[in-house]
mmCIF file of C-alpha atoms in Angstrom:
data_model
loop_
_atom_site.group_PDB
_atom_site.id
_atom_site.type_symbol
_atom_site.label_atom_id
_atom_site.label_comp_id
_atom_site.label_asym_id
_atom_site.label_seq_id
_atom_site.Cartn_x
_atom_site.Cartn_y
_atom_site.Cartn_z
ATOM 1 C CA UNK A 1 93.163 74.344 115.171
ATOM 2 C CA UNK A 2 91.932 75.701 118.432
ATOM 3 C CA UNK A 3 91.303 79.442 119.348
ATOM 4 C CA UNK A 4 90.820 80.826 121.649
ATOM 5 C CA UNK A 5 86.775 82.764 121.779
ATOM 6 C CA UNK A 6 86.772 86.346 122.439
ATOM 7 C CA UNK A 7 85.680 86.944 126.127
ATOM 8 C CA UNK A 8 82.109 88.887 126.077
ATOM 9 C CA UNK A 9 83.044 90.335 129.430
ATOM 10 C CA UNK A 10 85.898 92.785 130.613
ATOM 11 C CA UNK A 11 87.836 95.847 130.489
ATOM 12 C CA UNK A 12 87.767 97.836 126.859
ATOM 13 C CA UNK A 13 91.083 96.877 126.418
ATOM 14 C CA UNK A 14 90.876 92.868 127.524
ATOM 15 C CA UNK A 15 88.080 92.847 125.062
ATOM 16 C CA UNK A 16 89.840 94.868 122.284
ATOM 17 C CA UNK A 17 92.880 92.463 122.689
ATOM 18 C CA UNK A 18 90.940 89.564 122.997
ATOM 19 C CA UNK A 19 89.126 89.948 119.815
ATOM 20 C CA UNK A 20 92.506 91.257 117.822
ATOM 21 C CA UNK A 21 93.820 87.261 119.049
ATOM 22 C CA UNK A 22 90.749 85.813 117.343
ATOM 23 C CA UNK A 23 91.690 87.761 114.135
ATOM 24 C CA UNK A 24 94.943 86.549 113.982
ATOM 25 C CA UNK A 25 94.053 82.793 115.445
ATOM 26 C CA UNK A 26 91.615 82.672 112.444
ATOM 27 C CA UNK A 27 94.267 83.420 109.884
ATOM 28 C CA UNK A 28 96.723 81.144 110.844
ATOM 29 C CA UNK A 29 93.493 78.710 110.981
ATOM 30 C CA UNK A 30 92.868 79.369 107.857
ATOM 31 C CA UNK A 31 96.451 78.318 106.527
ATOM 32 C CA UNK A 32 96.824 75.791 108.874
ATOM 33 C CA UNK A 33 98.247 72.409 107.384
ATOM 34 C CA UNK A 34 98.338 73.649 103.737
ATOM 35 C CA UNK A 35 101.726 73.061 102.015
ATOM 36 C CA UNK A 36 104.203 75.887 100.624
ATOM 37 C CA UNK A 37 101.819 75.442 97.035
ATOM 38 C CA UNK A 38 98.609 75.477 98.406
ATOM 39 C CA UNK A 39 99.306 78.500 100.817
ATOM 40 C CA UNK A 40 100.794 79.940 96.991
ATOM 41 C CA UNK A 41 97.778 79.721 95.543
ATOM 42 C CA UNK A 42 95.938 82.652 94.072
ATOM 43 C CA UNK A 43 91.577 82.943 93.997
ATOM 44 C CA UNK A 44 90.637 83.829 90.161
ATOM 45 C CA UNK A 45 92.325 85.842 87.831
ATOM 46 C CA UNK A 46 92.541 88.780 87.774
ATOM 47 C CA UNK A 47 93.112 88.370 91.546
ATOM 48 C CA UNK A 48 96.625 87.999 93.294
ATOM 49 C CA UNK A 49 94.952 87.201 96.490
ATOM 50 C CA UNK A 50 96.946 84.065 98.010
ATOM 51 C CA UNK A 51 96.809 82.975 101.548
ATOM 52 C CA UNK A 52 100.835 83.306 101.629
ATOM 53 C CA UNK A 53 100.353 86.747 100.541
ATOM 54 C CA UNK A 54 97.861 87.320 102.684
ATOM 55 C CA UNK A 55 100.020 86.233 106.037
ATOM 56 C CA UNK A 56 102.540 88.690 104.542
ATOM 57 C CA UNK A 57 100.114 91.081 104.303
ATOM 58 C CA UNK A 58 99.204 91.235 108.006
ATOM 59 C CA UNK A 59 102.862 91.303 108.894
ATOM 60 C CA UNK A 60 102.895 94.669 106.925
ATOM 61 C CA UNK A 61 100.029 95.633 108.764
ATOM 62 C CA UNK A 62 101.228 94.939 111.840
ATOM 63 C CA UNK A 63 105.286 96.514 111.786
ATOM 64 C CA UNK A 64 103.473 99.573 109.852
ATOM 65 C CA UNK A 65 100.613 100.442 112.220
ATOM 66 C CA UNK A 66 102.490 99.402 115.881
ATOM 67 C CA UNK A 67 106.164 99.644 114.942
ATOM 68 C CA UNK A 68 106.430 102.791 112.477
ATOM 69 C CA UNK A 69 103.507 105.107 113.152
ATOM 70 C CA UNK A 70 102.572 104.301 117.011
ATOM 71 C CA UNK A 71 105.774 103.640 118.400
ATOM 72 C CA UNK A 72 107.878 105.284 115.854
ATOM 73 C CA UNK A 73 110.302 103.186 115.043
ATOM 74 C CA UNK A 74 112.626 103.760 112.188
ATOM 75 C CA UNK A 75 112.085 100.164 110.276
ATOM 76 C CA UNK A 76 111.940 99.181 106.317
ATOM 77 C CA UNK A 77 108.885 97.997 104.962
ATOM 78 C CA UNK A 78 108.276 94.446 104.464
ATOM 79 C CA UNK A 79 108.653 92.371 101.252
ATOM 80 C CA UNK A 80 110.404 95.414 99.266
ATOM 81 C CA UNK A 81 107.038 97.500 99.448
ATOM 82 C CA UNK A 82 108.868 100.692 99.329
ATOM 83 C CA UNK A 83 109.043 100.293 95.665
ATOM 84 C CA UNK A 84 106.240 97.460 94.575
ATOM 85 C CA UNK A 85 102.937 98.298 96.780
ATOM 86 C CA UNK A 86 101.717 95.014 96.428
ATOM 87 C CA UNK A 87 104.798 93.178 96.621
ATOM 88 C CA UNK A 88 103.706 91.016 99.784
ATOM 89 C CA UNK A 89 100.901 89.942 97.425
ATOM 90 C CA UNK A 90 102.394 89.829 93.756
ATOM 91 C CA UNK A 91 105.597 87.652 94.812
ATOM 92 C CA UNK A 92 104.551 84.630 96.842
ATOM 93 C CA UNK A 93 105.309 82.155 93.879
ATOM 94 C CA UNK A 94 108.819 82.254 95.206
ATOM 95 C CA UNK A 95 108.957 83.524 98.994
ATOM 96 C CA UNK A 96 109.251 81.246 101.642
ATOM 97 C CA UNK A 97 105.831 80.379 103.782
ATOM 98 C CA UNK A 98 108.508 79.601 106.701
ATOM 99 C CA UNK A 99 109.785 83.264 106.471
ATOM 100 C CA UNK A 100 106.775 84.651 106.008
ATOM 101 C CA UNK A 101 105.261 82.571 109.657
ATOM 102 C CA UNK A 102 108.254 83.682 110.733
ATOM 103 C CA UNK A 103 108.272 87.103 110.496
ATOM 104 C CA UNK A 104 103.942 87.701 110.890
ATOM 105 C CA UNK A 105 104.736 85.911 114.738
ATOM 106 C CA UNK A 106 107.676 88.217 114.926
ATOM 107 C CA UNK A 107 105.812 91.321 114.136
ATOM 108 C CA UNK A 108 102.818 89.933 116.276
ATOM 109 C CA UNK A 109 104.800 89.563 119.332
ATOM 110 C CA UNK A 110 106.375 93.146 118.845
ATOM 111 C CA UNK A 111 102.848 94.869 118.292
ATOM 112 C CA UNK A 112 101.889 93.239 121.757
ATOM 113 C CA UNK A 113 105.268 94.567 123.485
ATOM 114 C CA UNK A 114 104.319 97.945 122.201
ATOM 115 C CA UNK A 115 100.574 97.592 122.814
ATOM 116 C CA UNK A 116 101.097 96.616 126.371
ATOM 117 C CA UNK A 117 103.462 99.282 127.224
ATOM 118 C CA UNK A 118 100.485 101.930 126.730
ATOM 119 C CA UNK A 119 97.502 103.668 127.671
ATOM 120 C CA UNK A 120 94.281 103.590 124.938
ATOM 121 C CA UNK A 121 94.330 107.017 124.807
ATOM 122 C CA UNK A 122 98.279 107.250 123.653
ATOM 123 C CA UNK A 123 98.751 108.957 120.587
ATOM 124 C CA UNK A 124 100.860 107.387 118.283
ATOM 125 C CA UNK A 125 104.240 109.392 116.971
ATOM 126 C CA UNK A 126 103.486 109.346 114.312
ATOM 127 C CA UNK A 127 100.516 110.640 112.355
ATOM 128 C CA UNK A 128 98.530 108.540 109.626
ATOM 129 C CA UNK A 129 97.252 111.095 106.528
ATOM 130 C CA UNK A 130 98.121 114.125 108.179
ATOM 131 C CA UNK A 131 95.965 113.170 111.540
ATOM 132 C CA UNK A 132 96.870 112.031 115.011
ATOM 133 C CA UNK A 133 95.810 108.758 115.873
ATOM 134 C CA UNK A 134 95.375 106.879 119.202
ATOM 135 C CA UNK A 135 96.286 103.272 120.110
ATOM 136 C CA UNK A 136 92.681 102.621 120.439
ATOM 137 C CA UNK A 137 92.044 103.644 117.356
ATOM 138 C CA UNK A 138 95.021 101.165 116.079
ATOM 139 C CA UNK A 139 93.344 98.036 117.760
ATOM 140 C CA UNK A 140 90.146 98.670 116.242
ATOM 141 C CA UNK A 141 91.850 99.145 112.741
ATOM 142 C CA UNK A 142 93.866 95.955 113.101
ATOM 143 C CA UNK A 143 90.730 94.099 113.959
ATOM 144 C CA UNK A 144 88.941 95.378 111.131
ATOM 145 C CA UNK A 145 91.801 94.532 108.897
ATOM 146 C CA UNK A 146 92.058 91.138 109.732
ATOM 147 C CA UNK A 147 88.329 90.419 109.655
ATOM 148 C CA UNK A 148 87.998 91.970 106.032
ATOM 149 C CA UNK A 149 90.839 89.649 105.286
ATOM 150 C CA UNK A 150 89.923 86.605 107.311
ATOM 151 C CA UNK A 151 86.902 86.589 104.605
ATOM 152 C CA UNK A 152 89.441 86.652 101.974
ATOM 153 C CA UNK A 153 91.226 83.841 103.560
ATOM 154 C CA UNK A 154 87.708 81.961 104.113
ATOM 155 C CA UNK A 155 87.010 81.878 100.635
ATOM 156 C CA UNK A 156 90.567 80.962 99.463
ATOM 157 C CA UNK A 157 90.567 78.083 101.903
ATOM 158 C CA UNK A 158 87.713 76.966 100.209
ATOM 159 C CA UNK A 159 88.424 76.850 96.844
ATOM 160 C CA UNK A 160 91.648 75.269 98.210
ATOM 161 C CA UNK A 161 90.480 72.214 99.750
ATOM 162 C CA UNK A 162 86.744 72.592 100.881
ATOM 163 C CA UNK A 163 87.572 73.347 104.368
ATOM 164 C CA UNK A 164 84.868 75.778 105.156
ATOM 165 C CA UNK A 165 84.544 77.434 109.211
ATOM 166 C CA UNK A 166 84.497 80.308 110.938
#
């Protein structure tokens, strides 16, 4: 699958961006041309970790941190997680790898609507444990979200099939 490289020159937020595409590029790369059971399956017990529940993971992370708390939109949580924390992670045997594609593109293309509407320095609406935080802040969060879980997904992958890459 090609990605596209995070540029090495720029403005803070064409680098910022650039290296938050990378992130999610590498996920997807990860998954990429798995079937529904493979993307099901988990790393070693006791572990739930799956790469389906890690793309529906990263949706999460992506409607909660652009969609509820910086622009402050009223939305559910994904996958039922108002009730079952881990829900995007303990119910893949059954959810639907299209869906969840789906919906982490959906969410993806939303947090770069909202993202491109504002400054670095905007505060979000809404705060995160009792503190204010900035859209800056955000980017740098979602990249190191996606790069603790890209190692996840590295590892999974090759347990999966061998496939081994950054």
């Amino acid at each position: 699958m090609e990605r596209t490289p995070p540029i090495f020159t720029g403005d803070e937020r064409a680098v910022l961006n650039s290296w938050l595409d990378w992130q999610r590029e590498t996920l997807a790369a990860k998954c990429a041309g798995l079937s529904e059971e493979r993307l099901r399956e988990r790393a070693v017990p006791p572990s739930g970790l799956s790469l389906l529940g890690l793309v529906r993971h990263m949706a999460h992370v992506e409607r909660a941190w652009f969609r509820q708390i910086i622009d402050g939109e009223d939305v559910p949580r994904l996958w039922g997680k108002d009730t079952r924390q881990d829900a995007d992670f303990d119910e893949v045997d059954t959810a639907s790898a299209e869906e969840a594609f789906a919906t982490w593109r959906a969410e993806i293309a939303r947090a770069r609507e909202i993202s491109a509407a504002l400054p670095l320095d905007a505060l979000a609406k809404r705060q995160r444990h009792g503190q204010n935080v900035s859209h800056r802040r955000t980017l740098i969060h979602l990249i190191q979200e996606y790069a603790r879980h890209n190692g996840h997904a590295d590892l999974l992958r090759e347990r999966i099939d061998g496939t081994t890459g950054e």
